[in-house]
Structures are given as structure tokens and as C-alpha cells.
Tab-separated table of C-alpha atoms in Angstrom:
chain	number	residue	atom	x	y	z
H	1	UNK	CA	7.023	-61.461	39.066
H	2	UNK	CA	5.990	-57.803	38.905
H	3	UNK	CA	3.223	-57.385	36.325
H	4	UNK	CA	3.009	-53.606	36.032
H	5	UNK	CA	5.012	-50.465	35.275
H	6	UNK	CA	4.599	-47.130	37.036
H	7	UNK	CA	5.033	-43.686	35.494
H	8	UNK	CA	5.414	-40.287	37.112
H	9	UNK	CA	4.026	-37.611	34.790
H	10	UNK	CA	5.145	-34.349	36.351
H	11	UNK	CA	3.494	-31.617	34.288
H	12	UNK	CA	3.168	-27.857	34.352
H	13	UNK	CA	-0.125	-27.755	36.229
H	14	UNK	CA	-0.316	-31.148	37.944
H	15	UNK	CA	1.479	-34.334	38.854
H	16	UNK	CA	0.047	-37.770	38.189
H	17	UNK	CA	1.185	-41.311	38.807
H	18	UNK	CA	-0.121	-43.935	36.400
H	19	UNK	CA	0.163	-47.724	36.367
H	20	UNK	CA	0.118	-49.758	33.143
H	21	UNK	CA	0.021	-53.452	32.312
H	22	UNK	CA	1.909	-55.223	29.512
H	23	UNK	CA	-0.744	-54.234	26.989
H	24	UNK	CA	-0.239	-50.551	27.788
H	25	UNK	CA	-3.647	-50.463	29.475
H	26	UNK	CA	-4.115	-48.098	32.408
H	27	UNK	CA	-4.586	-49.981	35.676
H	28	UNK	CA	-4.570	-47.071	38.103
H	29	UNK	CA	-3.851	-43.386	38.483
H	30	UNK	CA	-3.793	-40.500	40.910
H	31	UNK	CA	-3.419	-36.819	40.055
H	32	UNK	CA	-2.879	-33.670	42.122
H	33	UNK	CA	-2.680	-30.081	40.857
H	34	UNK	CA	-0.036	-27.741	42.234
H	35	UNK	CA	-0.088	-23.986	42.621
H	36	UNK	CA	0.756	-21.639	39.784
H	37	UNK	CA	2.651	-18.807	41.468
H	38	UNK	CA	2.355	-15.597	39.429
H	39	UNK	CA	4.191	-12.785	41.257
H	40	UNK	CA	3.902	-10.328	38.354
H	41	UNK	CA	3.242	-10.183	34.620
H	42	UNK	CA	5.590	-12.569	32.838
H	43	UNK	CA	6.687	-14.348	36.020
H	44	UNK	CA	5.652	-17.977	36.568
H	45	UNK	CA	6.945	-20.025	39.498
H	46	UNK	CA	6.386	-23.401	41.165
H	47	UNK	CA	7.143	-24.682	44.644
H	48	UNK	CA	9.464	-27.636	43.964
H	49	UNK	CA	8.921	-29.011	47.455
H	50	UNK	CA	5.141	-29.060	46.870
H	51	UNK	CA	5.675	-30.942	43.623
H	52	UNK	CA	7.866	-33.567	45.291
H	53	UNK	CA	5.281	-34.064	48.039
H	54	UNK	CA	2.599	-34.500	45.385
H	55	UNK	CA	4.703	-37.160	43.671
H	56	UNK	CA	4.823	-39.182	46.887
H	57	UNK	CA	1.101	-38.749	47.478
H	58	UNK	CA	0.137	-39.803	43.954
H	59	UNK	CA	2.305	-42.931	44.063
H	60	UNK	CA	0.681	-44.032	47.319
H	61	UNK	CA	-2.837	-43.171	46.139
H	62	UNK	CA	-2.516	-44.871	42.737
H	63	UNK	CA	-1.146	-48.078	44.252
H	64	UNK	CA	-3.817	-48.103	46.931
H	65	UNK	CA	-6.610	-47.369	44.459
H	66	UNK	CA	-5.505	-50.230	42.210
H	67	UNK	CA	-5.145	-52.632	45.121
H	68	UNK	CA	-1.409	-52.982	44.489
H	69	UNK	CA	1.813	-52.666	46.464
H	70	UNK	CA	5.170	-51.305	45.341
H	71	UNK	CA	6.569	-54.793	44.661
H	72	UNK	CA	3.950	-55.204	41.924
H	73	UNK	CA	5.872	-52.606	39.881
H	74	UNK	CA	8.797	-53.769	37.740
H	75	UNK	CA	10.076	-50.203	37.414
H	76	UNK	CA	9.105	-46.537	37.477
H	77	UNK	CA	9.714	-44.067	34.661
H	78	UNK	CA	9.633	-40.278	34.879
H	79	UNK	CA	8.246	-37.822	32.339
H	80	UNK	CA	8.514	-34.173	33.306
H	81	UNK	CA	7.866	-30.597	32.331
H	82	UNK	CA	11.076	-29.502	30.679
H	83	UNK	CA	13.176	-26.323	31.110
H	84	UNK	CA	11.616	-25.469	34.491
H	85	UNK	CA	14.614	-24.748	36.680
H	86	UNK	CA	15.287	-25.771	40.279
H	87	UNK	CA	18.341	-25.022	42.419
H	88	UNK	CA	18.556	-26.748	45.782
H	89	UNK	CA	20.918	-27.150	48.730
H	90	UNK	CA	23.037	-30.292	48.410
H	91	UNK	CA	23.136	-30.837	52.195
H	92	UNK	CA	19.551	-30.101	53.204
H	93	UNK	CA	17.670	-30.844	49.982
H	94	UNK	CA	15.769	-27.576	50.289
H	95	UNK	CA	15.174	-25.427	47.192
H	96	UNK	CA	16.988	-22.109	47.497
H	97	UNK	CA	14.221	-20.254	45.646
H	98	UNK	CA	10.969	-20.972	43.809
H	99	UNK	CA	11.378	-22.994	40.623
H	100	UNK	CA	11.293	-20.784	37.524
H	101	UNK	CA	8.824	-22.276	35.044
H	102	UNK	CA	9.473	-22.672	31.324
H	103	UNK	CA	6.788	-20.049	30.560
H	104	UNK	CA	8.555	-17.366	32.622
H	105	UNK	CA	9.959	-14.414	30.637
H	106	UNK	CA	11.909	-12.506	33.315
H	107	UNK	CA	15.231	-13.331	31.675
H	108	UNK	CA	14.513	-11.483	28.406
H	109	UNK	CA	17.257	-8.872	29.073
H	110	UNK	CA	19.850	-11.676	29.020
H	111	UNK	CA	19.076	-12.437	25.379
H	112	UNK	CA	20.636	-9.218	24.089
H	113	UNK	CA	24.052	-9.905	22.621
H	114	UNK	CA	23.773	-13.703	22.559
H	115	UNK	CA	25.211	-15.295	19.420
H	116	UNK	CA	22.147	-16.944	17.872
H	117	UNK	CA	24.149	-18.837	15.243
H	118	UNK	CA	26.500	-20.301	17.840
H	119	UNK	CA	23.616	-21.359	20.080
H	120	UNK	CA	21.726	-23.005	17.243
H	121	UNK	CA	24.824	-24.807	15.999
H	122	UNK	CA	25.773	-26.223	19.392
H	123	UNK	CA	22.350	-26.754	20.962
H	124	UNK	CA	19.745	-26.701	18.172
H	125	UNK	CA	17.944	-23.931	20.090
H	126	UNK	CA	17.553	-20.188	19.491
H	127	UNK	CA	18.114	-17.519	22.148
H	128	UNK	CA	14.910	-17.554	24.215
H	129	UNK	CA	13.686	-17.190	27.769
H	130	UNK	CA	12.129	-20.651	27.309
H	131	UNK	CA	15.257	-22.636	28.142
H	132	UNK	CA	16.927	-23.328	31.481
H	133	UNK	CA	20.297	-21.599	31.084
H	134	UNK	CA	19.065	-18.030	31.474
H	135	UNK	CA	16.823	-19.056	34.380
H	136	UNK	CA	19.719	-20.654	36.252
H	137	UNK	CA	21.885	-17.604	35.593
H	138	UNK	CA	19.141	-15.295	36.882
H	139	UNK	CA	18.960	-17.243	40.145
H	140	UNK	CA	22.750	-17.269	40.519
H	141	UNK	CA	22.897	-13.513	39.960
H	142	UNK	CA	19.892	-12.664	42.131
H	143	UNK	CA	19.948	-14.899	45.215
H	144	UNK	CA	22.560	-13.488	47.604
H	145	UNK	CA	25.681	-15.644	47.835
H	146	UNK	CA	24.278	-18.338	45.545
H	147	UNK	CA	26.928	-18.070	42.837
H	148	UNK	CA	29.748	-18.544	45.335
H	149	UNK	CA	27.953	-21.545	46.842
H	150	UNK	CA	27.422	-23.017	43.368
H	151	UNK	CA	31.111	-22.729	42.553
H	152	UNK	CA	31.904	-24.622	45.774
H	153	UNK	CA	29.427	-27.359	44.800
H	154	UNK	CA	27.113	-26.639	47.736
H	155	UNK	CA	24.006	-26.238	45.583
H	156	UNK	CA	22.686	-28.275	42.680
H	157	UNK	CA	20.927	-27.329	39.458
H	158	UNK	CA	18.370	-29.451	37.679
H	159	UNK	CA	15.214	-29.637	35.665
H	160	UNK	CA	12.297	-31.468	37.267
H	161	UNK	CA	13.606	-34.909	36.342
H	162	UNK	CA	16.820	-34.257	38.277
H	163	UNK	CA	14.908	-32.895	41.249
H	164	UNK	CA	12.675	-35.971	41.389
H	165	UNK	CA	15.482	-38.503	40.856
H	166	UNK	CA	17.502	-36.822	43.611
H	167	UNK	CA	14.585	-37.078	46.037
H	168	UNK	CA	13.463	-40.555	44.986
H	169	UNK	CA	16.912	-42.144	45.229
H	170	UNK	CA	18.271	-40.312	48.242
H	171	UNK	CA	20.744	-38.102	46.454
H	172	UNK	CA	21.657	-39.245	42.913
H	173	UNK	CA	22.229	-36.136	40.797
H	174	UNK	CA	21.348	-37.166	37.246
H	175	UNK	CA	19.509	-35.995	34.168
H	176	UNK	CA	18.750	-37.634	30.864
H	177	UNK	CA	19.852	-36.514	27.435
H	178	UNK	CA	16.401	-35.202	26.410
H	179	UNK	CA	16.120	-32.868	29.376
H	180	UNK	CA	19.769	-31.836	29.117
H	181	UNK	CA	19.166	-30.894	25.485
H	182	UNK	CA	16.576	-28.336	26.670
H	183	UNK	CA	18.855	-26.461	29.064
H	184	UNK	CA	20.803	-24.768	26.221
H	185	UNK	CA	23.968	-25.977	27.953
H	186	UNK	CA	24.416	-29.376	26.253
H	187	UNK	CA	26.233	-29.821	22.953
H	188	UNK	CA	24.156	-31.897	20.500
H	189	UNK	CA	27.297	-33.397	18.968
H	190	UNK	CA	28.964	-34.564	22.191
H	191	UNK	CA	25.819	-35.057	24.336
H	192	UNK	CA	27.746	-33.464	27.198
H	193	UNK	CA	27.849	-30.096	28.923
H	194	UNK	CA	29.606	-27.628	26.643
H	195	UNK	CA	32.396	-25.528	28.246
H	196	UNK	CA	31.772	-22.652	25.834
H	197	UNK	CA	28.077	-22.547	26.714
H	198	UNK	CA	28.786	-22.795	30.443
H	199	UNK	CA	31.087	-19.795	30.060
H	200	UNK	CA	28.536	-17.819	28.018
H	201	UNK	CA	25.805	-18.329	30.617
H	202	UNK	CA	28.208	-18.255	33.614
H	203	UNK	CA	27.011	-21.602	34.997
H	204	UNK	CA	29.471	-23.474	37.282
H	205	UNK	CA	29.857	-27.069	36.146
H	206	UNK	CA	30.026	-28.209	39.785
H	207	UNK	CA	26.265	-27.730	40.141
H	208	UNK	CA	25.247	-29.710	37.043
H	209	UNK	CA	23.924	-33.288	37.012
H	210	UNK	CA	25.516	-36.190	35.165
H	211	UNK	CA	23.901	-36.752	31.759
H	212	UNK	CA	22.629	-40.304	31.213
H	213	UNK	CA	20.470	-42.069	28.631
H	214	UNK	CA	16.670	-41.902	28.718
H	215	UNK	CA	16.181	-45.570	29.628
H	216	UNK	CA	18.475	-47.280	32.105
H	217	UNK	CA	18.325	-48.143	35.789
H	218	UNK	CA	19.474	-45.005	37.608
H	219	UNK	CA	18.875	-46.292	41.125
H	220	UNK	CA	16.206	-47.589	43.485
H	221	UNK	CA	13.378	-45.562	45.000
H	222	UNK	CA	13.847	-45.234	48.756
H	223	UNK	CA	11.026	-46.854	50.681
H	224	UNK	CA	9.618	-48.541	47.589
H	225	UNK	CA	12.426	-50.799	46.442
H	226	UNK	CA	11.462	-50.188	42.794
H	227	UNK	CA	14.038	-49.337	40.095
H	228	UNK	CA	13.902	-45.800	38.708
H	229	UNK	CA	14.598	-46.794	35.119
H	230	UNK	CA	13.707	-43.906	32.805
H	231	UNK	CA	13.664	-40.131	32.611
H	232	UNK	CA	12.457	-38.372	29.501
H	233	UNK	CA	11.123	-34.895	28.806
H	234	UNK	CA	7.356	-34.888	28.620
H	235	UNK	CA	7.052	-34.143	24.916
H	236	UNK	CA	9.644	-36.718	23.954
H	237	UNK	CA	7.819	-39.168	26.220
H	238	UNK	CA	4.584	-38.500	24.330
H	239	UNK	CA	6.374	-39.086	21.010
H	240	UNK	CA	7.529	-42.435	22.356
H	241	UNK	CA	4.135	-43.245	23.852
H	242	UNK	CA	2.569	-42.627	20.430
H	243	UNK	CA	5.067	-45.199	19.061
H	244	UNK	CA	6.565	-42.636	16.675
H	245	UNK	CA	9.703	-44.720	16.243
H	246	UNK	CA	10.407	-44.112	12.550
H	247	UNK	CA	11.714	-40.981	10.799
H	248	UNK	CA	8.712	-38.996	9.567
H	249	UNK	CA	6.423	-40.029	12.430
H	250	UNK	CA	4.893	-37.005	14.197
H	251	UNK	CA	2.593	-36.230	17.103
H	252	UNK	CA	1.053	-33.204	18.820
H	253	UNK	CA	0.476	-33.054	22.566
H	254	UNK	CA	-2.119	-30.594	23.837
H	255	UNK	CA	-1.546	-29.457	27.393
H	256	UNK	CA	-0.717	-26.103	28.926
H	257	UNK	CA	1.040	-25.504	25.622
H	258	UNK	CA	1.094	-27.352	22.289
H	259	UNK	CA	4.073	-29.421	21.253
H	260	UNK	CA	4.542	-30.983	17.834
H	261	UNK	CA	7.467	-33.396	17.423
H	262	UNK	CA	8.706	-35.083	14.255
H	263	UNK	CA	11.099	-38.028	14.478
H	264	UNK	CA	14.082	-37.284	12.204
H	265	UNK	CA	16.142	-40.404	12.982
H	266	UNK	CA	19.748	-40.527	14.162
H	267	UNK	CA	20.802	-37.393	12.274
H	268	UNK	CA	19.788	-33.992	13.683
H	269	UNK	CA	17.964	-31.756	11.187
H	270	UNK	CA	18.850	-28.087	11.582
H	271	UNK	CA	15.775	-25.906	11.261
H	272	UNK	CA	15.638	-22.803	9.097
H	273	UNK	CA	11.955	-22.141	9.812
H	274	UNK	CA	11.839	-21.418	13.520
H	275	UNK	CA	11.754	-24.952	14.935
H	276	UNK	CA	13.953	-26.603	17.539
H	277	UNK	CA	16.387	-29.444	16.977
H	278	UNK	CA	16.236	-31.650	20.031
H	279	UNK	CA	17.049	-35.151	21.269
H	280	UNK	CA	13.982	-37.409	21.027
H	281	UNK	CA	15.378	-40.247	23.143
H	282	UNK	CA	18.408	-42.409	23.737
H	283	UNK	CA	18.303	-45.943	25.121
H	284	UNK	CA	21.383	-47.213	26.896
H	285	UNK	CA	24.475	-46.875	24.716
H	286	UNK	CA	22.522	-46.857	21.438
H	287	UNK	CA	22.829	-43.838	19.111
H	288	UNK	CA	20.463	-41.008	20.043
H	289	UNK	CA	17.331	-40.349	17.997
H	290	UNK	CA	16.608	-36.702	17.182
H	291	UNK	CA	13.461	-34.703	16.504
H	292	UNK	CA	12.269	-31.406	15.141
H	293	UNK	CA	9.970	-29.659	17.576
H	294	UNK	CA	7.582	-26.771	17.437
H	295	UNK	CA	6.583	-25.435	20.845
H	296	UNK	CA	3.501	-23.278	21.406
H	297	UNK	CA	3.469	-21.460	24.740
H	298	UNK	CA	-0.281	-21.177	25.339
H	299	UNK	CA	-3.041	-23.532	24.265
H	300	UNK	CA	-4.800	-25.229	27.167
H	301	UNK	CA	-3.692	-22.304	29.319
H	302	UNK	CA	-5.829	-20.034	27.105
H	303	UNK	CA	-8.881	-22.033	28.180
H	304	UNK	CA	-7.711	-21.807	31.790
H	305	UNK	CA	-7.488	-18.029	31.374
H	306	UNK	CA	-11.093	-17.864	30.208
H	307	UNK	CA	-12.041	-19.909	33.284
H	308	UNK	CA	-9.834	-18.393	35.983
H	309	UNK	CA	-9.289	-14.771	34.956
H	310	UNK	CA	-12.456	-13.935	33.020
H	311	UNK	CA	-14.901	-16.343	34.680
H	312	UNK	CA	-16.457	-17.241	31.323
H	313	UNK	CA	-16.211	-20.965	32.089
H	314	UNK	CA	-16.869	-22.874	35.287
H	315	UNK	CA	-14.581	-25.675	34.114
H	316	UNK	CA	-12.303	-26.187	31.118
H	317	UNK	CA	-14.580	-28.961	29.870
H	318	UNK	CA	-17.396	-26.401	29.457
H	319	UNK	CA	-15.498	-24.872	26.534
H	320	UNK	CA	-16.803	-27.461	24.068
H	321	UNK	CA	-20.456	-26.879	24.984
H	322	UNK	CA	-20.177	-23.085	25.015
H	323	UNK	CA	-18.181	-22.860	21.773
H	324	UNK	CA	-20.636	-25.263	20.149
H	325	UNK	CA	-23.459	-22.755	20.604
H	326	UNK	CA	-22.165	-20.776	17.598
H	327	UNK	CA	-21.239	-21.995	14.121
H	328	UNK	CA	-18.094	-19.870	13.871
H	329	UNK	CA	-16.284	-17.012	15.610
H	330	UNK	CA	-17.983	-14.345	13.472
H	331	UNK	CA	-14.591	-12.896	12.635
H	332	UNK	CA	-13.013	-12.914	16.095
H	333	UNK	CA	-9.408	-14.109	16.469
H	334	UNK	CA	-7.702	-14.673	19.814
H	335	UNK	CA	-3.887	-14.918	19.907
H	336	UNK	CA	-2.953	-16.125	23.432
H	337	UNK	CA	0.610	-14.776	23.432
H	338	UNK	CA	0.643	-14.303	27.207
H	339	UNK	CA	4.370	-15.142	27.381
H	340	UNK	CA	5.241	-14.062	23.861
H	341	UNK	CA	5.129	-16.270	20.780
H	342	UNK	CA	7.200	-19.452	20.577
H	343	UNK	CA	7.668	-21.494	17.375
H	344	UNK	CA	7.874	-20.640	14.611
H	345	UNK	CA	7.944	-16.912	15.446
H	346	UNK	CA	10.132	-16.605	18.584
H	347	UNK	CA	8.855	-13.156	19.499
H	348	UNK	CA	9.133	-12.543	23.267
H	349	UNK	CA	7.846	-9.005	22.613
H	350	UNK	CA	4.405	-10.305	21.570
H	351	UNK	CA	1.444	-10.112	23.931
H	352	UNK	CA	-2.012	-11.616	23.779
H	353	UNK	CA	-4.693	-9.941	21.704
H	354	UNK	CA	-8.339	-10.445	20.775
H	355	UNK	CA	-9.165	-8.800	17.461
H	356	UNK	CA	-12.316	-8.340	15.403
H	357	UNK	CA	-14.664	-7.720	18.347
H	358	UNK	CA	-18.031	-6.001	18.048
H	359	UNK	CA	-21.001	-5.709	20.405
H	360	UNK	CA	-22.531	-8.654	18.595
H	361	UNK	CA	-19.947	-11.071	19.948
H	362	UNK	CA	-20.589	-13.274	22.962
H	363	UNK	CA	-18.666	-15.481	25.350
H	364	UNK	CA	-19.406	-18.361	22.964
H	365	UNK	CA	-17.611	-16.597	20.095
H	366	UNK	CA	-14.605	-15.832	22.284
H	367	UNK	CA	-14.432	-19.418	23.542
H	368	UNK	CA	-14.609	-20.771	20.012
H	369	UNK	CA	-11.846	-18.341	19.027
H	370	UNK	CA	-9.709	-19.748	21.855
H	371	UNK	CA	-10.207	-23.288	20.496
H	372	UNK	CA	-9.366	-22.135	16.987
H	373	UNK	CA	-6.225	-20.431	18.336
H	374	UNK	CA	-4.996	-23.789	19.628
H	375	UNK	CA	-5.459	-25.217	16.151
H	376	UNK	CA	-4.007	-22.300	14.171
H	377	UNK	CA	-0.879	-22.308	16.319
H	378	UNK	CA	-0.476	-26.021	15.650
H	379	UNK	CA	-0.881	-25.425	11.926
H	380	UNK	CA	1.865	-22.775	11.974
H	381	UNK	CA	4.249	-25.363	13.422
H	382	UNK	CA	3.195	-28.164	11.053
H	383	UNK	CA	3.769	-25.912	8.021
H	384	UNK	CA	7.253	-25.002	9.280
H	385	UNK	CA	7.993	-28.680	9.932
H	386	UNK	CA	7.107	-29.608	6.349
H	387	UNK	CA	9.388	-26.850	5.066
H	388	UNK	CA	12.321	-28.061	7.184
H	389	UNK	CA	11.903	-31.802	6.692
H	390	UNK	CA	10.421	-31.994	3.213
H	391	UNK	CA	7.783	-34.331	4.665
H	392	UNK	CA	4.104	-33.477	4.242
H	393	UNK	CA	1.884	-34.612	7.089
H	394	UNK	CA	-0.827	-37.098	6.092
H	395	UNK	CA	-2.266	-37.600	9.599
H	396	UNK	CA	-1.661	-35.901	12.945
H	397	UNK	CA	-1.455	-38.200	15.969
H	398	UNK	CA	-2.713	-36.311	19.017
H	399	UNK	CA	-2.754	-36.739	22.770
H	400	UNK	CA	-3.171	-34.746	25.964
H	401	UNK	CA	-6.077	-33.316	27.887
H	402	UNK	CA	-7.443	-31.036	25.163
H	403	UNK	CA	-8.070	-34.032	22.903
H	404	UNK	CA	-11.123	-34.821	25.053
H	405	UNK	CA	-12.692	-31.762	23.407
H	406	UNK	CA	-14.173	-33.247	20.228
H	407	UNK	CA	-15.017	-29.818	18.783
H	408	UNK	CA	-11.409	-28.678	19.160
H	409	UNK	CA	-10.134	-31.820	17.425
H	410	UNK	CA	-12.626	-31.322	14.574
H	411	UNK	CA	-11.406	-27.741	14.225
H	412	UNK	CA	-7.838	-29.044	14.185
H	413	UNK	CA	-8.619	-31.358	11.270
H	414	UNK	CA	-10.450	-28.519	9.499
H	415	UNK	CA	-7.628	-26.008	9.923
H	416	UNK	CA	-4.848	-28.470	9.034
H	417	UNK	CA	-6.702	-30.114	6.181
H	418	UNK	CA	-5.561	-33.604	7.283
H	419	UNK	CA	-7.110	-36.268	9.542
H	420	UNK	CA	-6.508	-36.171	13.296
H	421	UNK	CA	-6.097	-39.468	15.178
H	422	UNK	CA	-6.503	-39.948	18.939
H	423	UNK	CA	-5.220	-43.177	20.529
H	424	UNK	CA	-7.178	-45.272	22.993
H	425	UNK	CA	-4.718	-44.212	25.714
H	426	UNK	CA	-4.762	-40.420	25.500
H	427	UNK	CA	-2.194	-39.922	28.280
H	428	UNK	CA	0.734	-40.933	26.107
H	429	UNK	CA	3.228	-38.853	28.091
H	430	UNK	CA	2.933	-41.188	31.064
H	431	UNK	CA	2.725	-44.184	28.737
H	432	UNK	CA	5.974	-43.181	27.017
H	433	UNK	CA	7.774	-42.944	30.363
H	434	UNK	CA	6.389	-46.360	31.287
H	435	UNK	CA	7.497	-47.829	27.953
H	436	UNK	CA	11.032	-46.469	28.389
H	437	UNK	CA	11.322	-47.840	31.923
H	438	UNK	CA	9.867	-51.175	30.855
H	439	UNK	CA	12.381	-51.550	28.032
H	440	UNK	CA	15.216	-50.716	30.425
H	441	UNK	CA	14.342	-53.606	32.761
H	442	UNK	CA	13.185	-56.121	30.138
H	443	UNK	CA	9.468	-55.820	30.923
H	444	UNK	CA	9.050	-55.213	27.194
H	445	UNK	CA	11.711	-56.520	24.837
H	446	UNK	CA	11.081	-54.766	21.508
H	447	UNK	CA	9.538	-51.745	19.850
H	448	UNK	CA	7.241	-54.094	17.949
H	449	UNK	CA	5.593	-55.072	21.244
H	450	UNK	CA	4.876	-51.414	21.912
H	451	UNK	CA	3.535	-50.792	18.401
H	452	UNK	CA	1.091	-53.649	18.885
H	453	UNK	CA	-0.288	-51.870	21.950
H	454	UNK	CA	-1.411	-48.756	20.047
H	455	UNK	CA	-5.100	-48.634	19.124
H	456	UNK	CA	-7.000	-45.710	17.616
H	457	UNK	CA	-9.910	-44.400	19.645
H	458	UNK	CA	-11.272	-41.802	17.222
H	459	UNK	CA	-10.406	-40.072	13.953
H	460	UNK	CA	-11.616	-36.661	12.739
H	461	UNK	CA	-11.734	-35.864	9.020
H	462	UNK	CA	-11.404	-32.278	7.715
H	463	UNK	CA	-14.709	-30.679	6.698
H	464	UNK	CA	-13.758	-27.101	5.755
H	465	UNK	CA	-13.415	-26.104	2.139
H	466	UNK	CA	-9.979	-25.013	0.966
H	467	UNK	CA	-11.213	-21.429	0.508
H	468	UNK	CA	-12.482	-21.263	4.084
H	469	UNK	CA	-9.176	-22.668	5.337
H	470	UNK	CA	-7.198	-20.119	3.334
H	471	UNK	CA	-9.336	-17.212	4.539
H	472	UNK	CA	-9.013	-18.338	8.152
H	473	UNK	CA	-5.238	-18.727	8.055
H	474	UNK	CA	-4.833	-15.372	6.303
H	475	UNK	CA	-6.860	-13.582	8.982
H	476	UNK	CA	-4.978	-15.482	11.683
H	477	UNK	CA	-1.678	-14.108	10.377
H	478	UNK	CA	-3.168	-10.612	10.442
H	479	UNK	CA	-4.075	-11.178	14.085
H	480	UNK	CA	-0.530	-12.430	14.828
H	481	UNK	CA	0.907	-9.222	13.370
H	482	UNK	CA	-1.165	-7.165	15.800
H	483	UNK	CA	0.409	-8.858	18.840
H	484	UNK	CA	4.008	-7.841	18.057
H	485	UNK	CA	6.198	-5.111	19.586
H	486	UNK	CA	4.216	-4.759	22.811
H	487	UNK	CA	6.738	-5.871	25.450
């Protein structure tokens, strides 16, 4: 009997394949970065073919490194960067254009005239370049002849989960309810493509995938013989991997961006404070579970910018050492609004700014300001979440690559004023996809089994005084105001 579960974690900057045992312990992994294609300011693209090739390579490498073969896997689950949009040829399987990444802002002109109230009511999402609908429309309107081909069903649309399922299974065109809820084309009440929304965004239904649950056997991976048994958006996967199964449970994932999700149960909570109402997960024919989400566009990517564009850091991990050379930022605030501000502001006109500089300041101050920016942005979302839900956070469960930075996590506890808890398995996105796939095939039989797998690795307690926290958040809001009305 197969003793392990595999998980594809297809993220914004890299793809990894991870293997877990019944205790949720990592047995093997392989990870490959892919190119970030930046044709101009505000444009972010990926090569979908490169990503698919990396998926195949990481599966082979992780199995080989762990001394396993495909038959040792009971199933494979997929977690993926959401909203990133791919259109490909149904006959050849070739993408018709580069994938447009969720961070891309080229579709801002489409937002004018959209009915924000209608969109929020039907989708739980505000008008924003973030979501897939405007990206798909841009491709249909820009690539010669593509709209006509889409109407004839010759090309297919999907987010990364659909693209990977199609390639893994030899042509099944599917998506799950969590990813569909991020396209701005699915109705939250019906969990199906909405004809009114398709008409608003001029998207032919013939190109859309079938919407399925987050955990069920979709098909079998060609060449592996392993069931593909889950697909779930990366942030929802992390919520599940953190075992946030009850209403009021919340987590924050730190990656390219920051994503805070709060489980709100089987009833969607409509936000009035700039958050998103989204599907958290749905298993088989059970009722869907919903979440409130606050999405921050740039967190880990701010550290990457210091490394790649400014050359301040040789590696992202150097940020902790460099920032630790100073006790504070000496009044510097860095708002990394490279693609505008997401939750709770939703200001695509914002652009990044560093304020409070003097000749006294050093690379260490700027790096520490970048770490604080990650934490202030998270606090903005947590405050909005409490206002919408009426639930005050008593501990923030965290995961993702940035959580390896102990200074950043201490700053997060300081700025929030509540403890921060990191699990023993920090890569909860992959773990959540594995859990979903395992439940679908009976590898695990209950949520209680999964809860028993969670163990805390480290906890940070807040150390700032309330007056310091208040001063910092007040100055942060002043810095936010200085980023507006630029684009």
C-alpha cells in the first residue's frame, strides 16, 4: 500500500514538489525557480510551458531524492498561485501568449465603469487588476484572432491549476471552486460561472473549465499512474495545512505577497472594510467553507527588490543579519506598493515610496524598514478582519518562506501586539494540498487526524510598548498616504 502523498506547490517565483507521510512529516522535496518576465513597469509575465516542465522535473527529482517511485504515492494534490491567467491551444497544448501574473496591472483601464456593488455581491471581490477576468479579456482583445478562436472552443482558459491538470491528465479541463472564485467570473451563491459576469467581461463560456470540488479524484497522471486528487488555491491550501478548520481560525502566509485568511464557516461574510470574500475549500459534495481574505501585493518581493534591483543583499536570507545591525529604522518607512496597494486599500494608483530618509540612514535601516513594511501591511489586514468579523485575533498562525526570518516574526508580534506561532512544517501550502488529496482517497479519514499532526515550532511574544506601537502605525499611515495618486 502506498505510504505517502505528493503535493505540487506551484508558486509565483518557483515550483516545488513535496512528499509527506501520514504524520504530515516531509519525506522529500525538489524546487526550481522560474523566470519573472517584466516587459515594462506594471507588467509581470510567466512562461507557462517552463512552469509545466519544472513540475515534471521536480516530481522526478523529489521521488529520486527520497528513494521512492511513483507507486509509493497514494495521490497528488495541487496548490497553485491564483489569478495568474493562461490561455492555450486545445489541439496543440501550446500557450497562445505569456501567462499574465496576478501582480500585473496592465488591465487597469478596464476597471473604469465596472459596477463595484454588482461584482462584490456576485463574486465577493472588488474591481481590481488582481483577478483573472480582466487578464483573460485583455488577451482576447489583444492577440489577433484569439476571441474568434475562443468562441469556437479552439482555445482554453485557466488558472495554473487548470493548466497543470490539463497537462498531467492528458487533457482534462477542470478547475476547483477556490480557484474559480478568484477569476471574478464565478457566482458565490451558485458556485458556477455567472452568465452576467461572462457578458460583462466578454469571456466566451466555451473556453472555461468545469468547476469541481477541491478534493476529489479528477483523473490519473499520465506516466505516473497516480490519482490527481486535489486542487486548491495556494492561500486556501495554507489555511487547510494550518488546520484552520473552525470559524474564527486564521493564518498568514508570507511569500511574494502576504495573505491573511480567516475561516468564516459555511456562510460567506461580506466585507465592508476592504477584504475579499472567497471560498476556503469544498470537499466532494459537502457544503463549501468560506473565508475572509486580505491580500498584500508585495512582502517577500520587497526583499527580492533590495537584492535584485538595488544590490543591497546578496541573498534574501541576509536581510535578517543586515536589519539586525540597527535597533530601529530611525524614522524610515518603506511602502512597497510596486503594483499598487491591495487590501484593505485597493488603490492601483499607488506606487512604492521610501519616506523619512536622511544622510544618516544606511542599507541596514532600509532593510529593517522593508521587514517592518511586511508586518505593517499584515496589521492593516488583521485590523480590517476584526472589524468585519467581530473576532479579535489572539494569536497569528504563520507560514511561508519569510517565517524563517526570526527578526521579521518578532517585528510582526511587536506590531500586531499578539503572539505569532510558526508550525513545525512551515511549508503549509504544500501540506494543505497533500491533506486535501489524502482525504479524497482515504489516506486520512478525518480532520482530527490532521489536527493531531500540527506541532508548534516557535512562538514570538510582543515586546513593544503600546505607545511605540501606536506611534509606528500612525507614521505608517502617513507613509501610505504619500504613495497615492501616482499612477
